[in-house]
Short mmCIF file of C-alpha atoms in Angstrom, two decimals:
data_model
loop_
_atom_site.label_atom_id
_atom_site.label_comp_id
_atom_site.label_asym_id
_atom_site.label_seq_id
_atom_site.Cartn_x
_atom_site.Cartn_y
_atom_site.Cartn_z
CA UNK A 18 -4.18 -15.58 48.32
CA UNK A 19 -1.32 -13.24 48.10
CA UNK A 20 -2.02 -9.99 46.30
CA UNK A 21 -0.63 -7.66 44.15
CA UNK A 22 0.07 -5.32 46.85
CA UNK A 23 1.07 -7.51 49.66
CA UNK A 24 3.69 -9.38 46.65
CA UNK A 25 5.21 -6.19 46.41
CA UNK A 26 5.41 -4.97 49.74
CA UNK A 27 7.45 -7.62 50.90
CA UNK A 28 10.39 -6.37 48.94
CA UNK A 29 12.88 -3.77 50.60
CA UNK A 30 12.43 0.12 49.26
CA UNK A 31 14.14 0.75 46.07
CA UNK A 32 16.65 3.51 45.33
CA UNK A 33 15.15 6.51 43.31
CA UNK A 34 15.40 5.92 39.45
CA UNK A 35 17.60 8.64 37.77
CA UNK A 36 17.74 8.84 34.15
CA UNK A 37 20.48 7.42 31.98
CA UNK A 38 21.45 7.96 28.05
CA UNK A 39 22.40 5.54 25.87
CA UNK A 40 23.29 5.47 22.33
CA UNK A 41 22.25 2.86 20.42
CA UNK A 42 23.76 1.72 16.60
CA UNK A 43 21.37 0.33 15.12
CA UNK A 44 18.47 3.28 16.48
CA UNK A 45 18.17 6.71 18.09
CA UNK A 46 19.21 7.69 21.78
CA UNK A 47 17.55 5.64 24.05
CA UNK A 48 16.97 7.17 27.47
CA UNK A 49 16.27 4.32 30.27
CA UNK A 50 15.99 4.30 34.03
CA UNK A 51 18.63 2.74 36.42
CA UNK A 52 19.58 2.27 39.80
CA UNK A 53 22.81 3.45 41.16
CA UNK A 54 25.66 0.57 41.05
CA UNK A 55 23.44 -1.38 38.42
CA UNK A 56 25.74 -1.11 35.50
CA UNK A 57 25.06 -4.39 34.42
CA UNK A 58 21.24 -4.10 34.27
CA UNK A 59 21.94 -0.22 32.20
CA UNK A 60 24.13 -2.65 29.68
CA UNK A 61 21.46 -5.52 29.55
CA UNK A 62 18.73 -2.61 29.02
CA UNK A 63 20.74 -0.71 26.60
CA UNK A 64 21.20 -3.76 24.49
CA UNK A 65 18.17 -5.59 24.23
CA UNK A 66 17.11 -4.39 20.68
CA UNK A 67 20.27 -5.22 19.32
CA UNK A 68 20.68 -8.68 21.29
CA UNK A 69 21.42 -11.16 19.00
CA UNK A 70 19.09 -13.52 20.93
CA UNK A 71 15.89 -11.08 19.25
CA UNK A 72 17.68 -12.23 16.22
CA UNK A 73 15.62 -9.17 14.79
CA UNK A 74 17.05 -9.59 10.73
CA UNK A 75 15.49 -12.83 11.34
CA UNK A 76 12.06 -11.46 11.43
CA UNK A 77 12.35 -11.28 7.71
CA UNK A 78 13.31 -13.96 5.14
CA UNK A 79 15.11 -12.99 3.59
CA UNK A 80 16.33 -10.25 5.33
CA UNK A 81 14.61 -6.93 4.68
CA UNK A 82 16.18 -4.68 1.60
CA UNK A 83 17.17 -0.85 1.94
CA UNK A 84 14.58 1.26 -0.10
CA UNK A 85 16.68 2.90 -2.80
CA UNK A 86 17.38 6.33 -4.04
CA UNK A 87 14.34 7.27 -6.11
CA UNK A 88 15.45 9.86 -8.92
CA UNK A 89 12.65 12.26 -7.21
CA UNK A 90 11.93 12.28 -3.13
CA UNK A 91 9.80 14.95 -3.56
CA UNK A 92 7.15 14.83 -5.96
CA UNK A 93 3.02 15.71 -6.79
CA UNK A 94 0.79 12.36 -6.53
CA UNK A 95 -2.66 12.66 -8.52
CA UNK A 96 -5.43 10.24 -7.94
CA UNK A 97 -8.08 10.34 -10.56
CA UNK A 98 -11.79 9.22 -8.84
CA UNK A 99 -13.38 9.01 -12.43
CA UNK A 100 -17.27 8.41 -13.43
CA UNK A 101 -17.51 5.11 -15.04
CA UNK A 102 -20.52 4.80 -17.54
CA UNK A 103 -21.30 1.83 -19.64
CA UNK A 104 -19.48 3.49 -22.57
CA UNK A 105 -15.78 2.04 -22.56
CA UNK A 106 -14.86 4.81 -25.25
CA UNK A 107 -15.59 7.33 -23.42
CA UNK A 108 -14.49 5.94 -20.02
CA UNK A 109 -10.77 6.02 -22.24
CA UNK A 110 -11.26 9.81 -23.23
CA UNK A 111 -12.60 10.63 -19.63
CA UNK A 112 -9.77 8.84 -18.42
CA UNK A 113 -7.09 10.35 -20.68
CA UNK A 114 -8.81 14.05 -19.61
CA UNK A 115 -8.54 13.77 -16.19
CA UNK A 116 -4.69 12.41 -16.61
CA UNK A 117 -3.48 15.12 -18.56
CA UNK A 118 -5.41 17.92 -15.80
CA UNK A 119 -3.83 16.46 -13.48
CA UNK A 120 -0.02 17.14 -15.39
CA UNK A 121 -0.93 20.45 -15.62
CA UNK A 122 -1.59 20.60 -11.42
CA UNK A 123 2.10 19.26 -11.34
CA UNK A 124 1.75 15.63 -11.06
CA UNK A 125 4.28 13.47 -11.81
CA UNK A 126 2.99 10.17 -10.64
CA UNK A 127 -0.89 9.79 -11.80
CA UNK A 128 -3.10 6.76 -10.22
CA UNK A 129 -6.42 5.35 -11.57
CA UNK A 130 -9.41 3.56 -9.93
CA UNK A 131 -9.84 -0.22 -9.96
CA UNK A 132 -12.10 -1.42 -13.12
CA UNK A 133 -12.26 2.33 -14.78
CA UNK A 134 -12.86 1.50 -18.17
CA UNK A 135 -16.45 -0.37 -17.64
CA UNK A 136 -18.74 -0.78 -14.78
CA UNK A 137 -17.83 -2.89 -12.32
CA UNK A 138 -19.47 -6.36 -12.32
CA UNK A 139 -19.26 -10.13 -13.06
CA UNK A 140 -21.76 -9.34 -16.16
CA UNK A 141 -19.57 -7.10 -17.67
CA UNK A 142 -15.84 -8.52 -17.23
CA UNK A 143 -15.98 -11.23 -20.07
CA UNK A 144 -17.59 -8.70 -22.08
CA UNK A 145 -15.28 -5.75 -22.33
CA UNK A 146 -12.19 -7.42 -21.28
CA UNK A 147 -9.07 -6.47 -23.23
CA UNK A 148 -6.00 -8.77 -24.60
CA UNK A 149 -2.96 -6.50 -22.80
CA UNK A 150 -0.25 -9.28 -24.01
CA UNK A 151 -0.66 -8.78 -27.78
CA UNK A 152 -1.33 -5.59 -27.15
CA UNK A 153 -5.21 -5.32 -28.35
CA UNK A 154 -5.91 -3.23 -25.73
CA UNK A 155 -7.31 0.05 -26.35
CA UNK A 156 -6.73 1.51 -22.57
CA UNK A 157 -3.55 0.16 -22.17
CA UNK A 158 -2.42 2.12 -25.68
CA UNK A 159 -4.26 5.13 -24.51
CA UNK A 160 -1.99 4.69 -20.35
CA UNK A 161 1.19 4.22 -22.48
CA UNK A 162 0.87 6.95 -24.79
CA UNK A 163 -0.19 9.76 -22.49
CA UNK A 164 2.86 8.52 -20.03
CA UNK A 165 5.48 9.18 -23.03
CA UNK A 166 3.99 11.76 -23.99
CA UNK A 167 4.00 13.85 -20.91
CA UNK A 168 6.87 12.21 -19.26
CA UNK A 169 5.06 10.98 -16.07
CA UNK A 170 4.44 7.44 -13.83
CA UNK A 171 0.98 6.10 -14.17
CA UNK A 172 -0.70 3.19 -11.95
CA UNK A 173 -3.00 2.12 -14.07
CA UNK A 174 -6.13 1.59 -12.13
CA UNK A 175 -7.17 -1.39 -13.12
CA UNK A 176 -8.99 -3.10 -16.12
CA UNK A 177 -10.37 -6.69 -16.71
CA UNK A 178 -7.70 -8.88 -18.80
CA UNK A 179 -8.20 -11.78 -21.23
CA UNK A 180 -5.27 -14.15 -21.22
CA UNK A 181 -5.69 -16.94 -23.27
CA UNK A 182 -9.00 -18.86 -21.59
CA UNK A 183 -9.06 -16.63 -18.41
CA UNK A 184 -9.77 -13.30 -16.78
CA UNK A 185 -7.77 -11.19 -14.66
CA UNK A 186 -8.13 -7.98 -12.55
CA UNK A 187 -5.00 -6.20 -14.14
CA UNK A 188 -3.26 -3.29 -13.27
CA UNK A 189 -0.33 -1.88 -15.46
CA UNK A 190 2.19 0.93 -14.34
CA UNK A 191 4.00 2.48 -16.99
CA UNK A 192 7.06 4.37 -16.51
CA UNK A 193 7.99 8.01 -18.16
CA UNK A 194 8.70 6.43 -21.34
CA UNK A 195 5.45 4.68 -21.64
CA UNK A 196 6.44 1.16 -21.43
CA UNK A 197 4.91 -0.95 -18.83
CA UNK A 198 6.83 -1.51 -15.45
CA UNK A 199 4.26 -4.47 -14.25
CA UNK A 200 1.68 -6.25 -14.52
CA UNK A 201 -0.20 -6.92 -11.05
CA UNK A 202 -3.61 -8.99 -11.56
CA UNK A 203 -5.14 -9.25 -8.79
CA UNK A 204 -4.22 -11.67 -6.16
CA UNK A 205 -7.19 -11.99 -3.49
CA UNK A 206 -10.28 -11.75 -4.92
CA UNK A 207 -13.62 -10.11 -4.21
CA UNK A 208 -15.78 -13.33 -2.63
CA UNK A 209 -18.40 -11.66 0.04
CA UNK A 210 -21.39 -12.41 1.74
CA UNK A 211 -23.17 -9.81 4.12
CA UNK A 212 -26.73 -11.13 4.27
CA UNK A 213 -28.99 -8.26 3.59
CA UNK A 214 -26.28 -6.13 2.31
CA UNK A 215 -24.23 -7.30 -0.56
CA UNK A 216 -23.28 -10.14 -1.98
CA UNK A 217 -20.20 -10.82 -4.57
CA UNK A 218 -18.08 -13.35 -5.99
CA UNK A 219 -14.94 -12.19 -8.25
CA UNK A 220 -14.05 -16.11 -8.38
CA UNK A 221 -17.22 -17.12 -10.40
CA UNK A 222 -15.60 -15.19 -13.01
CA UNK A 223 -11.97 -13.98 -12.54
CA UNK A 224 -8.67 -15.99 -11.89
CA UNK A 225 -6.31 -14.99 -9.34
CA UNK A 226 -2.99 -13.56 -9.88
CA UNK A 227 -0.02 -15.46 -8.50
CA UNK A 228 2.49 -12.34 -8.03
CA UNK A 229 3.73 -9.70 -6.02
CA UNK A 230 4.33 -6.73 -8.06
CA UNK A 231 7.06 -3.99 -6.41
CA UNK A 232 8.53 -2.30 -9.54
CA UNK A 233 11.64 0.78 -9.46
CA UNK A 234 9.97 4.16 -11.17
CA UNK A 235 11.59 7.63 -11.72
CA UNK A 236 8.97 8.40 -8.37
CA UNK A 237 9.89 5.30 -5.83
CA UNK A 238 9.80 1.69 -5.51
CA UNK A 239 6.11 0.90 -5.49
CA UNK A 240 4.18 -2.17 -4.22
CA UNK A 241 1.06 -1.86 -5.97
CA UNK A 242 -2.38 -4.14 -4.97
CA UNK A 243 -5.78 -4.04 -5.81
CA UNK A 244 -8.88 -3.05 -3.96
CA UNK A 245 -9.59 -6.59 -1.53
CA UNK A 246 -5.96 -6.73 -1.85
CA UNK A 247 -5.81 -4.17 1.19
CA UNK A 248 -7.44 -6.53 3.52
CA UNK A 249 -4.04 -8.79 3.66
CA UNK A 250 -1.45 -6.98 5.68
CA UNK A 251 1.23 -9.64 4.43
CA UNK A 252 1.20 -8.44 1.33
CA UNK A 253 2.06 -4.89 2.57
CA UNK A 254 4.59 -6.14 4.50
CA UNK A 255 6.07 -8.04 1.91
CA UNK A 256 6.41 -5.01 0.00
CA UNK A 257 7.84 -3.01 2.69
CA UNK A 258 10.08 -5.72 3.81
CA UNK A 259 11.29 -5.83 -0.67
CA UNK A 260 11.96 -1.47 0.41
CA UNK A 261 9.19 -0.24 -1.44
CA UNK A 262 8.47 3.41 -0.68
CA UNK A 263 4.94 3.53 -1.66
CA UNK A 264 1.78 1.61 -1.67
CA UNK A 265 -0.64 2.35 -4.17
CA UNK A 266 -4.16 0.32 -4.47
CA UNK A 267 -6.82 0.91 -7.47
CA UNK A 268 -10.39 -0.14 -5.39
CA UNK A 269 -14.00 0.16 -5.65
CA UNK A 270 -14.89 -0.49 -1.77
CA UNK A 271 -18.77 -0.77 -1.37
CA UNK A 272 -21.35 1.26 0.49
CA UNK A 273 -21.43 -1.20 3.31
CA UNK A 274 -17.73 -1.94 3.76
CA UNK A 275 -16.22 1.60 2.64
CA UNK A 276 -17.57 3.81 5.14
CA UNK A 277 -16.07 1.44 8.56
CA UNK A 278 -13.13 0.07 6.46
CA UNK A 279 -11.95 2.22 3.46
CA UNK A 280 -10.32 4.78 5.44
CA UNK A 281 -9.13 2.53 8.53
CA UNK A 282 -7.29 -0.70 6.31
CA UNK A 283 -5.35 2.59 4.47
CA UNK A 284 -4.01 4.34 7.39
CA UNK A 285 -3.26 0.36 9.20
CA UNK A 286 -1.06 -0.69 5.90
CA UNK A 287 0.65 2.83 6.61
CA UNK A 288 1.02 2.79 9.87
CA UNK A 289 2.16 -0.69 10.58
CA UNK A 290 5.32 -0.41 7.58
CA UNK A 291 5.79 3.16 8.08
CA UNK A 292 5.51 4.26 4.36
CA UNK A 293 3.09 5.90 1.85
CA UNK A 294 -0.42 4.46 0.36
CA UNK A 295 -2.51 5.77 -2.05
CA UNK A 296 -5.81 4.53 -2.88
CA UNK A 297 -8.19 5.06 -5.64
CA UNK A 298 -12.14 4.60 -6.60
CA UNK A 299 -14.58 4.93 -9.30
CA UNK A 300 -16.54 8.16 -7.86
CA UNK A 301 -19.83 6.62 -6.82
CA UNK A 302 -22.87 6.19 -8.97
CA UNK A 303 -26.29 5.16 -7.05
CA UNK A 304 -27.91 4.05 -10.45
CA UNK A 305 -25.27 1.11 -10.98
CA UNK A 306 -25.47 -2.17 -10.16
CA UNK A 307 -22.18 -2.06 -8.02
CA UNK A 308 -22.29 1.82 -5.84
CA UNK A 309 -18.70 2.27 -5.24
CA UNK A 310 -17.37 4.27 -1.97
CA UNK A 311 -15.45 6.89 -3.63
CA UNK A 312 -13.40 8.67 -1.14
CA UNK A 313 -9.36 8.20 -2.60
CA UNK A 314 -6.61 9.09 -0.19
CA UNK A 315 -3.18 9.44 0.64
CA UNK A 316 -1.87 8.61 3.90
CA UNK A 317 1.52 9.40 5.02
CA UNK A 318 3.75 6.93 6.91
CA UNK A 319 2.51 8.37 10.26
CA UNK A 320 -0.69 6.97 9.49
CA UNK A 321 -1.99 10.80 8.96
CA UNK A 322 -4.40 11.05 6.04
CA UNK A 323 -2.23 14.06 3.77
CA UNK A 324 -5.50 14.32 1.29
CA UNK A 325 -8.62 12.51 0.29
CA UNK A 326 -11.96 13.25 -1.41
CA UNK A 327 -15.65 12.96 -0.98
CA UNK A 328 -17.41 10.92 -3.45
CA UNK A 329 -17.94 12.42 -6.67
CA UNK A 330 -15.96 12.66 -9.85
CA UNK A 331 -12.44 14.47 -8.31
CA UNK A 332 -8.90 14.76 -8.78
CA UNK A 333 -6.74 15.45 -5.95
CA UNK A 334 -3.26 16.21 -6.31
CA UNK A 335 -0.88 16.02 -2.85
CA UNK A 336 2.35 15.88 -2.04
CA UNK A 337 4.69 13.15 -1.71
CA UNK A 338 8.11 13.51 0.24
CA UNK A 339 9.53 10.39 1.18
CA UNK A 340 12.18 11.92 4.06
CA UNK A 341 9.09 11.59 6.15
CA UNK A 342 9.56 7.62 5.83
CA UNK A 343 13.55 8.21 6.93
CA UNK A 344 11.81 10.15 10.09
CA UNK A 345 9.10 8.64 11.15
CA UNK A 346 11.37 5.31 11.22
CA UNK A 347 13.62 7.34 13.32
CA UNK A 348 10.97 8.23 16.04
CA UNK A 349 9.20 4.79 16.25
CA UNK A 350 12.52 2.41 14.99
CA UNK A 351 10.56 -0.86 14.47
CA UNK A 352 12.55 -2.54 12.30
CA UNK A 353 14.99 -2.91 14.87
CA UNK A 354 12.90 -4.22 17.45
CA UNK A 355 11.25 -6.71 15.82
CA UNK A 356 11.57 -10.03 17.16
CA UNK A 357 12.77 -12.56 14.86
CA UNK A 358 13.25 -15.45 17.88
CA UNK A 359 9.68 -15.35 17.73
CA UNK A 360 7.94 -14.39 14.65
CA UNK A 361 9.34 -14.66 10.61
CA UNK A 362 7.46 -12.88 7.70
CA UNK A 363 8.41 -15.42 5.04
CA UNK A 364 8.58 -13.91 1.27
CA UNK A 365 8.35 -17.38 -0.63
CA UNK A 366 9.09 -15.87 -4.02
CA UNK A 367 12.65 -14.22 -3.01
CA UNK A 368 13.24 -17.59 -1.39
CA UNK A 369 12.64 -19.51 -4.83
CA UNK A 370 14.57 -17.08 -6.96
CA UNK A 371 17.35 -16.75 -4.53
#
């Protein structure tokens, strides 16, 4: 058997590597190691991100879109983890509280949790779900109004929808003029089973959505998901890939999934598409049916968590400024080293309406 060491012994000595610089168009300077008289291996090296045989535009179709020029970069994020009692009028006024604290901190983009407005559970969804389409929705008036009023961007959390003969898992953002942005319901839904730790299926009850929703505010493009929704990373990428500067997901993670998964599937979606995601809970309540995890962050597109929260009723207010995303795309330049001769992320809805 011939071995490592033997294989490699049987070549002659090598000269010494010295260091060469190259700059590359389509990413920073690239420093690689050549041999002396090897100028054709320094222009193979040099080139192999941008060799058209990577194909590396290919690795999205369609080809990955420019985030644009947001009318703030810079801005306060809030992230309301509200109590959630059985009491949807309250919830509203709790809600509408912690919303207009959160102005007064400086926020100018506001997010709720997932399913704010009642507790969370299958029970309770057909219940106290509201009709957002002809507008007999008292939480939705109450999102809208505050937003004019005060001039800011607010992901709505989410609340359960009636639409015609079926049930959603909706969020809303509204823009500073309170009209809505989007509509996102929910497109994977909650269907679990952890023997001897929880058990829960959205399906039994809900319908799933059948959209992406990215939508242009005064704070960013955001791609906006809810809770399970996190668990897909082709849906982040999607976004990403459709130059969205921000992720934000409403969710009520669990007391056996949030404490090894909350946290980790946040900074991943970050990390992997190099941009912003915020996340936001119910606080917890151990007397409910459903305990939710609590803990809302924001991670930054380094994968760094900028500010989070433990588990009670909180709202945190952090900063956003999205000339991190321009530099930490400069230091690890993935998009142009992904390898589209290999691998495609196919968006299926900019196909169909292209």
């Amino acid at each position: 058997m011939v071995t490592a060491a033997r294989l490699f012994s049987s070549f002659p000595s090598l000269p010494k590597l010295k260091s060469t610089k190259i700059f590359s168009p389509k990413s920073s300077l690239i420093k690689i190691k050549s041999r002396p008289h090897s100028a054709r291996s320094i222009s193979i090296l040099a080139s192999s991100m941008d060799s058209p045989f990577y194909k590396t535009e290919d690795a999205r179709v369609p080809p990955a879109v420019n985030m644009p020029t947001p009318l703030l970069s810079k801005f306060k994020i809030a992230l309301c983890q509200l109590s959630v009692t059985a009491d949807k009028e309250r919830n509203i006024r709790n809600a509408r509280l912690a919303i207009v604290d959160a102005v007064d901190k400086g926020a100018k983009l506001v997010v709720l949790p997932e399913i704010w407005n009642i507790p969370y559970s299958n029970e309770n969804f057909p219940v106290y779900a509201e009709d957002i389409d002809t507008g007999a929705s008292p939480s939705i008036s109450m999102l809208s109004e505050v937003a004019c009023t005060h001039k800011i961007t607010i992901v709505g959390g989410s609340i359960p929808e009636r639409s015609d003969s079926n049930l959603y898992n909706t969020c809303c953002v509204f823009g500073s003029d309170g009209k809505i942005l989007g509509k996102h319901r929910k497109i994977h839904l909650f269907d679990i089973d952890i023997p001897g730790k929880i058990t829960f299926k959205e399906s039994d009850i809900l319908k799933a959505g059948d959209n992406l929703t990215i939508v242009d505010t005064d704070v960013g493009r955001i791609g906006i998901g809810i809770c399970y929704d996190i668990r897909f990373p082709e849906l982040a990428m999607l976004y990403a890939a459709r130059g969205a500067h921000l992720l934000c997901y409403p969710g009520a993670f669990n007391m056996t999934t949030g404490p090894l998964h909350w946290e980790l599937l946040q900074r991943a979606r970050a990390v992997d598409n190099q941009l912003f995601v915020a996340t936001c809970s119910p606080a917890r309540d151990t007397s409910s049916g459903y305990v939710a995890w609590g803990h809302s962050t924001l991670v930054g597109p380094f994968g760094e968590v900028l500010a989070t929260t433990e588990h009670e009723e909180k709202t945190i207010v952090a900063d956003i400024d999205y000339s991190f995303i321009i530099e930490r795309r400069a230091n690890l330049p993935l998009g142009n080293q992904r390898r589209g001769d290999i691998y495609q992320l196919v968006d299926v809805q900019r196909l169909k309406t292209k």
